[in-house]
XYZ file of C-alpha atoms in Angstrom:
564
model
C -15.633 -14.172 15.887
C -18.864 -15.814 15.256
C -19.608 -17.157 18.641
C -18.776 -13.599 19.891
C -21.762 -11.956 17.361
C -23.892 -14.943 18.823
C -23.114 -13.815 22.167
C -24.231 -9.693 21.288
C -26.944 -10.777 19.249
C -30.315 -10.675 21.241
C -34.046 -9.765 20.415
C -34.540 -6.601 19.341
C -37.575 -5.044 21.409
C -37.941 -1.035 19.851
C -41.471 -0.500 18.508
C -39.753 0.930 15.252
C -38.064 -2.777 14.257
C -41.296 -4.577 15.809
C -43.280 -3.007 12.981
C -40.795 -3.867 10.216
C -39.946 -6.983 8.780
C -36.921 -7.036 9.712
C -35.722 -9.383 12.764
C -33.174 -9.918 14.656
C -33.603 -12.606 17.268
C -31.925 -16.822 17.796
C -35.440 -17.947 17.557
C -37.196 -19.449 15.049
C -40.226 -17.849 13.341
C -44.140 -18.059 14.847
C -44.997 -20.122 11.658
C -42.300 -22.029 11.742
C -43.083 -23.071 15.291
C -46.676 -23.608 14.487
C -45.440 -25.855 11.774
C -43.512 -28.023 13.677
C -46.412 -28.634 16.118
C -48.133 -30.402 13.508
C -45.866 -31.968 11.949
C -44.514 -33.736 15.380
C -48.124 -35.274 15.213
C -47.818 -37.046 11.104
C -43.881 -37.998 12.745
C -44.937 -39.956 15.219
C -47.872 -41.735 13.328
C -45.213 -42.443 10.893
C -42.796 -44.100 14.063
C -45.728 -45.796 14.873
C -45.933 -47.333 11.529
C -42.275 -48.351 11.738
C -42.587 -50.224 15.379
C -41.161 -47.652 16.845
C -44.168 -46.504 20.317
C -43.586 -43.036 21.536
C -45.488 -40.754 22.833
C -45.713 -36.757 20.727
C -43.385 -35.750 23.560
C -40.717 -38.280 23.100
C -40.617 -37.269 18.893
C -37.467 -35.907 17.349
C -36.393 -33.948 15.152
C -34.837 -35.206 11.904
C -33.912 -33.520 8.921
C -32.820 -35.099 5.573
C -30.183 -32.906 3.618
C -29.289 -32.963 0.439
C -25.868 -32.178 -1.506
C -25.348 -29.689 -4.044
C -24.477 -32.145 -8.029
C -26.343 -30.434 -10.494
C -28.543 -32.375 -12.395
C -27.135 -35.635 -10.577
C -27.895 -33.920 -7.262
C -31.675 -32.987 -8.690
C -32.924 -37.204 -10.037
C -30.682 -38.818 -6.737
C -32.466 -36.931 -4.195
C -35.941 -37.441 -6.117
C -35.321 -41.042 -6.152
C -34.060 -41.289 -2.492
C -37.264 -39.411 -1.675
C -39.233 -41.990 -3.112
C -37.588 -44.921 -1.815
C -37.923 -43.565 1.707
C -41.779 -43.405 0.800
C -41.904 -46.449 0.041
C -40.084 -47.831 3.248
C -42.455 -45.503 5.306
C -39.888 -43.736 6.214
C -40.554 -39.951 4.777
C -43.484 -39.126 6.978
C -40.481 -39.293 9.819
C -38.629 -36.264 7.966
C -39.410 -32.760 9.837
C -37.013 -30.830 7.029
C -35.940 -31.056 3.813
C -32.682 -28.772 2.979
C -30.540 -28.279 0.008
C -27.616 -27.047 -1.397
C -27.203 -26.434 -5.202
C -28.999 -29.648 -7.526
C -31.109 -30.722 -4.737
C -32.719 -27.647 -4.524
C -34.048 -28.220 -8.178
C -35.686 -31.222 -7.315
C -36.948 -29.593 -3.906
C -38.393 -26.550 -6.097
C -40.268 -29.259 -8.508
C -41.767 -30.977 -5.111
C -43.326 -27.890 -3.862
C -45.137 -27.280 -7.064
C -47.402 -30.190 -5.834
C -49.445 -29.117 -2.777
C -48.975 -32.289 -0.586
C -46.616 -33.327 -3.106
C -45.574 -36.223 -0.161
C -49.199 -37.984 -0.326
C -48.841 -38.808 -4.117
C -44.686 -38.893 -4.774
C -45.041 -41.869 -7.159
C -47.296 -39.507 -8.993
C -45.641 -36.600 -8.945
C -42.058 -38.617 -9.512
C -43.284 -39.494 -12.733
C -44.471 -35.431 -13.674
C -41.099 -34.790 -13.027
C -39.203 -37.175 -15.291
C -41.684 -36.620 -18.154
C -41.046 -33.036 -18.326
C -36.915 -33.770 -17.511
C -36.721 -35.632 -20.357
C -39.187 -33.808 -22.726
C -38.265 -30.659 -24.392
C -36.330 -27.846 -23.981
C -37.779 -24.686 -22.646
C -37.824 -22.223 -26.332
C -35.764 -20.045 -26.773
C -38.151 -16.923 -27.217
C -39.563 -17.963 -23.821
C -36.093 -18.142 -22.057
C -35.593 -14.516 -23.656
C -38.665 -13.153 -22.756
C -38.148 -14.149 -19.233
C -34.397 -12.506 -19.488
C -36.257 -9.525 -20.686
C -38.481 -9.246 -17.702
C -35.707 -9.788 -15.231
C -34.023 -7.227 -16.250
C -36.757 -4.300 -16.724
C -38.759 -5.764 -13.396
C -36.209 -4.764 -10.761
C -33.548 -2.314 -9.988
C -30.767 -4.692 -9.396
C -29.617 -7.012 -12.812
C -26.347 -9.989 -11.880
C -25.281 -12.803 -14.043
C -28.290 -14.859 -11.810
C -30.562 -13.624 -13.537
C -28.988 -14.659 -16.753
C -28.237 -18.074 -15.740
C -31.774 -18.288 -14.426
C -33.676 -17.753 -17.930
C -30.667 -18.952 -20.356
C -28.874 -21.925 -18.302
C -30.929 -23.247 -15.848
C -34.133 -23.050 -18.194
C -32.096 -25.967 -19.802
C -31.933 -27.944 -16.570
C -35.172 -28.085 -15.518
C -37.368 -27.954 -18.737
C -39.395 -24.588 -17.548
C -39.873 -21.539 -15.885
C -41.309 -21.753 -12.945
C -42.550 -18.172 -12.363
C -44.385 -18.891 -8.446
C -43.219 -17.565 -5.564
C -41.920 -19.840 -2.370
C -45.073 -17.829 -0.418
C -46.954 -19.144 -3.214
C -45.879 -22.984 -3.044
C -45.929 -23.187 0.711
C -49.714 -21.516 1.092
C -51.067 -25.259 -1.075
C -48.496 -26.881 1.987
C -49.587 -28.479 4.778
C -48.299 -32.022 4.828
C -44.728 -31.878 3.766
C -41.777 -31.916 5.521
C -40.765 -27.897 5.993
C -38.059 -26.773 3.091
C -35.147 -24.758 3.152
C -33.120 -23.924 0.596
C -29.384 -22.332 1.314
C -26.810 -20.103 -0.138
C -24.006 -18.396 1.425
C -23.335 -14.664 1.241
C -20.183 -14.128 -0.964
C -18.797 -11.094 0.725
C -18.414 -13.170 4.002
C -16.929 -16.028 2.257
C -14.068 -13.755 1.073
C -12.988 -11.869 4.065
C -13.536 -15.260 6.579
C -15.294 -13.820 9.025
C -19.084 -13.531 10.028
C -21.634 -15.749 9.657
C -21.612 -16.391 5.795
C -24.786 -18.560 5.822
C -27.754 -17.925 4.553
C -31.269 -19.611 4.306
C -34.440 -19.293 2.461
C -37.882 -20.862 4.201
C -41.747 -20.428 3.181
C -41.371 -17.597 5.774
C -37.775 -15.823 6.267
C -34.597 -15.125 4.186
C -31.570 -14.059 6.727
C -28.268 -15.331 8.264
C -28.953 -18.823 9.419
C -26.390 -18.944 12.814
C -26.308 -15.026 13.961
C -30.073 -14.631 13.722
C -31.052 -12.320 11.158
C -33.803 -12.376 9.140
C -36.170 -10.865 6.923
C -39.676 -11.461 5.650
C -39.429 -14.084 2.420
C -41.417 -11.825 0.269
C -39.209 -8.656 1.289
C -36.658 -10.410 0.659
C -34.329 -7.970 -2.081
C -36.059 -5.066 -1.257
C -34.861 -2.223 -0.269
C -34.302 -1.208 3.548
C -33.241 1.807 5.801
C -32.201 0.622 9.274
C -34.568 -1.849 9.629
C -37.554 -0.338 7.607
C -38.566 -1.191 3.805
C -38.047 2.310 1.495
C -38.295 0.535 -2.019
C -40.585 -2.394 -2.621
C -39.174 -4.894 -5.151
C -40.829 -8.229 -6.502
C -40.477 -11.086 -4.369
C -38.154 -13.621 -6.425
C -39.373 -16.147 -8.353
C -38.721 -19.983 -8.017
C -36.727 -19.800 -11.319
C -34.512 -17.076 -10.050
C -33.961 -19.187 -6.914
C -33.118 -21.969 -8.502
C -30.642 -20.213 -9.820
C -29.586 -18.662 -6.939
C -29.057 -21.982 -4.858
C -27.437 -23.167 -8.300
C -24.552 -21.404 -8.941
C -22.082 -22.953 -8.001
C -21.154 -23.788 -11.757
C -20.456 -20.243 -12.079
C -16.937 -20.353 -10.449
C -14.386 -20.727 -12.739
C -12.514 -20.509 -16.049
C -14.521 -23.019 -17.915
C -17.755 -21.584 -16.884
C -16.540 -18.132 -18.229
C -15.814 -19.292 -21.285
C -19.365 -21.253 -21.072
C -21.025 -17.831 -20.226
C -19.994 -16.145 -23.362
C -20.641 -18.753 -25.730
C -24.352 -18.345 -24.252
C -24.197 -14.769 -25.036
C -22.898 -15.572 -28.599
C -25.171 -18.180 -29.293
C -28.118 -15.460 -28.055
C -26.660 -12.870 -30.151
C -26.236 -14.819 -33.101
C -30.162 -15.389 -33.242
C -30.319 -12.126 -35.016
C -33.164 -12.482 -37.011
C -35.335 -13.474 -33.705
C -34.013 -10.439 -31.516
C -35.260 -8.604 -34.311
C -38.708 -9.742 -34.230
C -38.925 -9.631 -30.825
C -37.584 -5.657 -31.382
C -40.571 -5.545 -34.267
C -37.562 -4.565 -36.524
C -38.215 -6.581 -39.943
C -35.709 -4.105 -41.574
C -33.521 -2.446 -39.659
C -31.691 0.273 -39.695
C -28.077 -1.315 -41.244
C -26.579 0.621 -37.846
C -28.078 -1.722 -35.861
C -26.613 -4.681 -37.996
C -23.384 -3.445 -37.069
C -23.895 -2.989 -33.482
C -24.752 -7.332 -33.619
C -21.454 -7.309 -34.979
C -19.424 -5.619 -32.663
C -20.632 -7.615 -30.104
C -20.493 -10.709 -31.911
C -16.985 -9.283 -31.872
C -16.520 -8.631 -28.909
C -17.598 -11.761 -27.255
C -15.347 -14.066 -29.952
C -12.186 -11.493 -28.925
C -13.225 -12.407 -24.901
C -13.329 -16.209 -26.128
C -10.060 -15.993 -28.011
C -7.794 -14.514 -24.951
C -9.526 -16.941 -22.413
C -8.094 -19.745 -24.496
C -4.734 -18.017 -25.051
C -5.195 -17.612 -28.632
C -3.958 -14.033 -30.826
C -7.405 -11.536 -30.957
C -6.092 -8.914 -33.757
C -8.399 -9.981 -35.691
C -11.263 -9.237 -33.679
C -9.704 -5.972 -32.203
C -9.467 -4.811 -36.100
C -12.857 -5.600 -37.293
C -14.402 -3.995 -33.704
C -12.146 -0.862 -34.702
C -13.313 -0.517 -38.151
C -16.788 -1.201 -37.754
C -16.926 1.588 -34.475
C -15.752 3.767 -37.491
C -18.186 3.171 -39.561
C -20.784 3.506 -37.155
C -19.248 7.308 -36.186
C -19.425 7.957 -39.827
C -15.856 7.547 -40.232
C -14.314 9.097 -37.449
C -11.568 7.493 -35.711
C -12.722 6.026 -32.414
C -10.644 6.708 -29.248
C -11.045 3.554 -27.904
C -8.612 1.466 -25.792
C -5.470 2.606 -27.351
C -3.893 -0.884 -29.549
C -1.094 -2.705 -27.592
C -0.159 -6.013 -27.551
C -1.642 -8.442 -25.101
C 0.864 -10.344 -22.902
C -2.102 -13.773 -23.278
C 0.709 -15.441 -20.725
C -0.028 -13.574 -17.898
C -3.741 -14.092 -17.449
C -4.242 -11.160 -14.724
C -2.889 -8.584 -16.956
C -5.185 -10.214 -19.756
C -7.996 -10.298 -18.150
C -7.297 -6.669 -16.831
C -7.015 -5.564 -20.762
C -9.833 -7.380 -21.818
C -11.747 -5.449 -19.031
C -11.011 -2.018 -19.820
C -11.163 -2.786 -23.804
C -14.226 -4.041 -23.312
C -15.777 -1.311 -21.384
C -14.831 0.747 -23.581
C -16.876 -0.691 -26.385
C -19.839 -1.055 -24.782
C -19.684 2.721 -23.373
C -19.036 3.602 -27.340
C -22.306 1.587 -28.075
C -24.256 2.850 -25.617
C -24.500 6.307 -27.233
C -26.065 5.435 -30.023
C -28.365 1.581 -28.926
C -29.382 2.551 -25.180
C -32.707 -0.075 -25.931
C -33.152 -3.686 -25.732
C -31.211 -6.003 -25.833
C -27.855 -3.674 -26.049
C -28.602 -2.271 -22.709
C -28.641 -5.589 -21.540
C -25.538 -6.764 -23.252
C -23.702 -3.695 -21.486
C -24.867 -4.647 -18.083
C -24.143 -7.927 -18.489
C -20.437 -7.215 -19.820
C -19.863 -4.722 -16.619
C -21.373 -8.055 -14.350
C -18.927 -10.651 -16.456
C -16.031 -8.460 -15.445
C -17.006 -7.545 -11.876
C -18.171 -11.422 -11.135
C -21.457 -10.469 -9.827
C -23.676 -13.184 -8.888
C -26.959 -12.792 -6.466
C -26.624 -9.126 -5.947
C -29.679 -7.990 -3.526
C -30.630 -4.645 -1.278
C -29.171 -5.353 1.843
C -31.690 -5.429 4.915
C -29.422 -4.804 7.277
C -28.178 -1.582 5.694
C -27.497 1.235 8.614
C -29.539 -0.319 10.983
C -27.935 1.251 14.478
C -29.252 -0.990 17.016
C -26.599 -2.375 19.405
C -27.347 -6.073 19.331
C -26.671 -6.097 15.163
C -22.889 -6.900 14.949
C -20.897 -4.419 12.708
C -19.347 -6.352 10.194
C -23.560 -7.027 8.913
C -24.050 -3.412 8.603
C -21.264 -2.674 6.264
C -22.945 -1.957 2.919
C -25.912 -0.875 1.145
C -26.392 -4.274 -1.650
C -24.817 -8.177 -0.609
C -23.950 -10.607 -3.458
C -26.108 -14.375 -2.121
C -24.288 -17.600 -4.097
C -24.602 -21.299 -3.939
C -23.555 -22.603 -0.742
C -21.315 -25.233 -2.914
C -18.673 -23.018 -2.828
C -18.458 -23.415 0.789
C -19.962 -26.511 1.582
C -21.528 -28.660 -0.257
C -24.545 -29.742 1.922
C -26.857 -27.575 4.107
C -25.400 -28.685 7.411
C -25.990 -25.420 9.019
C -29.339 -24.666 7.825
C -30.461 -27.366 10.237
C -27.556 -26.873 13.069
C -29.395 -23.529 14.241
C -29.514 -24.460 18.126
C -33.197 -23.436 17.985
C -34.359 -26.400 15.291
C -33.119 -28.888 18.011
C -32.258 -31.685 15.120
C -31.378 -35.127 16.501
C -30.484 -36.815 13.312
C -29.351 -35.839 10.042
C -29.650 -37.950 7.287
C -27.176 -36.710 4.704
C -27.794 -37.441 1.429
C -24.880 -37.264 -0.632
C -24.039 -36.657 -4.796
C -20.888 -34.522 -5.133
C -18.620 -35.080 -7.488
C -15.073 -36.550 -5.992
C -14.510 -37.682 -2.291
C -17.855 -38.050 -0.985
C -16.857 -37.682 2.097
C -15.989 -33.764 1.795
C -18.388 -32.437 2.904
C -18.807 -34.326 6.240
C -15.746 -34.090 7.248
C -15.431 -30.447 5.989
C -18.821 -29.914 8.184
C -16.617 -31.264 11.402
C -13.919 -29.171 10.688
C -16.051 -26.188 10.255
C -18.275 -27.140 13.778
C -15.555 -28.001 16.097
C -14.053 -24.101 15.334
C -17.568 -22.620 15.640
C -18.298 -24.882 18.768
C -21.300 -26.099 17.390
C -22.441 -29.840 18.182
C -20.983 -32.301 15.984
C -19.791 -35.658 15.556
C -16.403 -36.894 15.411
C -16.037 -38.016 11.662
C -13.276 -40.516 10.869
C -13.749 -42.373 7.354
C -11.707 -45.605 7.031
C -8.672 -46.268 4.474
C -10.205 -46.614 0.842
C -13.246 -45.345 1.456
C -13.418 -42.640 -0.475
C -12.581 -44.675 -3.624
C -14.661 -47.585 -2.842
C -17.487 -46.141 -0.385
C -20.071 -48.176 0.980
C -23.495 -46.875 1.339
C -24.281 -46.163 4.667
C -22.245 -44.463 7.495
C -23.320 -43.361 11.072
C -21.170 -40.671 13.365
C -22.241 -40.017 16.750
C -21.415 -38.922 19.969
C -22.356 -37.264 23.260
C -24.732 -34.270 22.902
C -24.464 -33.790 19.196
C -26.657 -35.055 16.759
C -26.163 -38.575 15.259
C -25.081 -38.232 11.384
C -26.557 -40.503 8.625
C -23.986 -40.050 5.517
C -25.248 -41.974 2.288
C -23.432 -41.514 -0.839
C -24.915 -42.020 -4.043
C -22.116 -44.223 -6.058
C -20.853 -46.954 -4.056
C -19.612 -50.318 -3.969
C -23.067 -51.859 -2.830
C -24.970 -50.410 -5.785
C -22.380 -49.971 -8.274
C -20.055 -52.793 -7.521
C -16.501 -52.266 -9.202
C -18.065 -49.514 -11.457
C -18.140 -47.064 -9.061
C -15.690 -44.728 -11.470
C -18.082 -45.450 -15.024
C -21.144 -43.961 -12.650
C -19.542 -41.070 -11.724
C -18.142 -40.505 -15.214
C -21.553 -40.425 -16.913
C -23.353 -38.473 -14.366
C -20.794 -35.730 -14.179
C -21.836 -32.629 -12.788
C -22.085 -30.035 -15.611
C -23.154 -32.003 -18.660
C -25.798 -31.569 -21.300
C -29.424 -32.642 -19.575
C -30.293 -35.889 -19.071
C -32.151 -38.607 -21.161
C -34.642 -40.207 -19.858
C -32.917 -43.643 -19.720
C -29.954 -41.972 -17.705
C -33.112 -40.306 -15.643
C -34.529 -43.437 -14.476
C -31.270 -45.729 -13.975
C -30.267 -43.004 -11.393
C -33.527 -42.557 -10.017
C -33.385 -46.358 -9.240
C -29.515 -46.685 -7.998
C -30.258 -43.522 -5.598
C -32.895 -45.486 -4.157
C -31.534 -49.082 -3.687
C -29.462 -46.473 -1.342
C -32.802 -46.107 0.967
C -33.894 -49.734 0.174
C -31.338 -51.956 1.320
C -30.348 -49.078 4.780
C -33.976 -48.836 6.197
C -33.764 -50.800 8.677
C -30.203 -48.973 9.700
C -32.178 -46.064 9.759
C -35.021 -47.404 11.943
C -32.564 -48.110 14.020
C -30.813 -45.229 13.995
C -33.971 -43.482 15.059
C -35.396 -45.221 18.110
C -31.811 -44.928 19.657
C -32.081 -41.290 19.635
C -35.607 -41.809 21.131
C -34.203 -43.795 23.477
C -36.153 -47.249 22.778
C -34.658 -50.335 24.065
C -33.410 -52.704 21.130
């Protein structure tokens, strides 16, 4: 289905589209192209450095990608970076993609103008602030606060922006991506990825997405809009509703989501919400409340409630309790009238549809009760947040593709008014097809690797996924053992398709026997770092460029073409 929306996807030539920011076309944008132009210059001064003689003609393009890990993801792809800085070898990279973790560390990089002239620098910026402290908590609530009055659309992102992934990466970074790339000019061009959710479900379409200095769109049928329109509203093909263009916080987030799917991260959700909720006394200095109305102390409670009674049934413990204090206190609050709520039943906690199901509707139901009398900050908020816990929604945007008519657009891109964006993790957990757009012409991909498990996933998982999308690939065969007992450097090649670099971070050359103790204290979702666990993995990550460049090297002057 794909290749046949590549096939009825051309440029769109109307005047009406021309003046919108909306675009439809398998090209890549004018910056973008003016970009590259310069940057094949810096590449082949770098080449030159490395022995490698070519002429700005005979360049090409490589990208370096980098797997989604969390935290693990963020420190090994700073400390690859700065290895292959130190081997001369990062002037040579023309993009920089990421899924997930290495899109933190990407997002911290960018803060720097020319952030690649001084990495040693800026490595150590990073790590200081990593290991320092936390971000506060009235500054993680305040920026809650603002996500959710500053635009029309509020998802669980936004929450795990301020509250979760605050606690990653030690602040809030409140620039845009135009922002960061206008201080740019001699860094390899970024993109960050994310795949669009409702695509992912039905199996069908083009489900991924990309995020540049420039354009957010569809990365393989060719849609895109302007990055700072990005979330707005649109009409067929024209902005009605200006909203703010998102924050490097919120698309950290975004990118970083992947956490987010699951039972344990539910449960993780609402003990952030308790823990918030439980900080009474500061919501209600924030509110200027000293002494509140008593009401409002039993509105904390309810929820306090409400959350524990969500907590109990996800681990499969009895509730009653909860349900009778949320029953008596609604009472109170109506002055002692008996609250129609959801009607008491028992809950069947060994069928965990039909639980989940009850705890739904009950919980709807309390929040609608509470909303007649707190409709203010932070209720409102709790109530949104409850309808976004139980409808899973993650990355929800204004669609721009919403009723545009024009032939070329294929249909199943046109089907609704708002899309939900998550981390491209859940598909694949490194940006492949960011850089396997025909039009970026990449010759070598150097595929930095820190998922958790086999990592060898997701190269073999980006084979599988080519071969039925005809897209140019390599063959990828791993030997017997490997994926217990990697080594640290593998090549797949082939005719026409571009050669494959696949590093991954624990293996048997920098980890010897202990490949399994590695992986077991970097796990992916884990309190942060210290900054002794910062700086061991900073230095095994890059032993991984250290002791492969001159695999790489000459990796690169046979897709030149350069006689050995």
């Amino acid at each position: 289905m794909l290749q046949d929306l590549q096939d009825n996807t051309r440029i769109l030539s109307s005047s009406k589209l021309q003046e919108s920011e909306v675009r439809i076309e398998h090209s890549l944008n004018k910056n973008e192209e003016m970009f590259r132009v310069r940057r094949r210059n810096t590449v082949q001064q770098s080449l030159q450095k490395l022995g490698l003689r070519c002429s700005v003609d005979e360049v090409r393009n490589i990208a370096l990608v980098g797997s989604g890990g969390g935290e693990r993801a963020m420190v090994g792809l700073l400390g690859s970076l700065v290895q292959l800085d130190k081997v001369g070898l990062l002037d040579s990279i023309l993009y920089l993609s990421g899924v997930s973790g290495s899109t933190w560390c990407m997002a911290s990089l960018y803060q720097e103008p020319d952030w690649s002239t001084k990495l040693e620098a800026v490595k150590d910026k990073i790590i200081q602030r990593l290991s320092g402290p936390a971000v506060s908590w009235g500054d993680a609530f305040a920026k809650l606060k603002k996500y959710y009055y500053e635009k029309d659309i509020f998802s669980l992102t936004d929450f795990w922006a301020a509250m979760v992934v605050t606690t990653f990466v030690k602040e809030i970074d409140e620039r845009t991506l135009t922002e960061q790339w206008n201080q740019q000019s001699k860094d390899p061009f970024p993109i960050y990825t994310l795949i669009d959710k409702q695509f992912k479900q039905k199996k069908e379409g083009d489900p991924w997405f990309e995020i540049t200095p420039h354009e957010a769109g569809f990365s393989l049928t060719g849609a895109f809009v302007g990055v700072s329109s990005f979330g707005s509203q649109f009409e067929k093909g024209s902005m009605i509703k200006k909203q703010p263009e998102i924050d490097m916080l919120y698309l950290q987030a975004l990118c970083g989501s992947a956490l987010a799917d699951g039972e344990e991260i539910l449960k993780f959700i609402w003990q952030k919400i308790k823990d918030l909720f439980e900080k009474k006394k500061n919501i209600l200095e924030e509110m200027g409340k000293e002494d509140p109305d008593p009401s409002i102390d039993k509105c904390f409670q309810v929820i306090l409630d409400l959350v524990d009674m969500n907590l109990c049934v996800l681990d499969g413990k009895d509730p009653s309790a909860y349900d009778k204090s949320i029953r008596t206190t609604l009472t109170d609050l109506a002055g002692g009238i008996t609250q129609l709520i959801f009607p008491e039943g028992k809950l069947d906690l060994a069928d965990k549809e039909a639980a989940k199901l009850y705890m739904e509707s009950y919980s709807t139901d309390v929040c609608n009760n509470l909303s007649v009398r707190f409709s203010f900050w932070p209720f409102d908020f709790f109530y949104s947040f409850c309808r976004c816990i139980f409808q899973w929604i993650w990355g929800r945007k204004y669609y721009f593709l919403n009723n545009m008519t024009a032939k070329p657009v294929p249909i199943p891109l046109l089907e609704s008014e708002m899309r939900d964006y998550i981390d491209a993790g859940l598909l694949l957990n490194s940006p492949y097809f960011s850089v396997l757009r025909k039009e970026r012409n990449i010759n070598l991909i150097i595929s930095l690797d820190f998922s958790d498990g086999d990592p060898f996933t997701t190269v073999k998982e980006a084979a599988k996924m080519c071969k039925e999308r005809n897209i140019p690939f390599p063959e990828v065969i791993i030997p017997n053992g490997h994926s217990e007992k990697p080594k640290d450097f593998y090549v797949f090649k082939g005719q026409n398709v571009p050669t494959v670099i696949h590093i991954p971070l624990f293996n048997v050359v920098n980890c010897g026997d202990d490949i399994e103790a590695w992986r077991n204290k970097y796990c992916t979702f884990q309190g942060a770092y210290s900054a002794e666990m910062i700086t061991d993995l900073i230095e095994v990550a890059g032993k991984n460029i250290t002791n492969n460049k001159a695999k790489v090297v000459e990796e690169i002057r046979a897709i030149i073409g350069l006689p050995v």
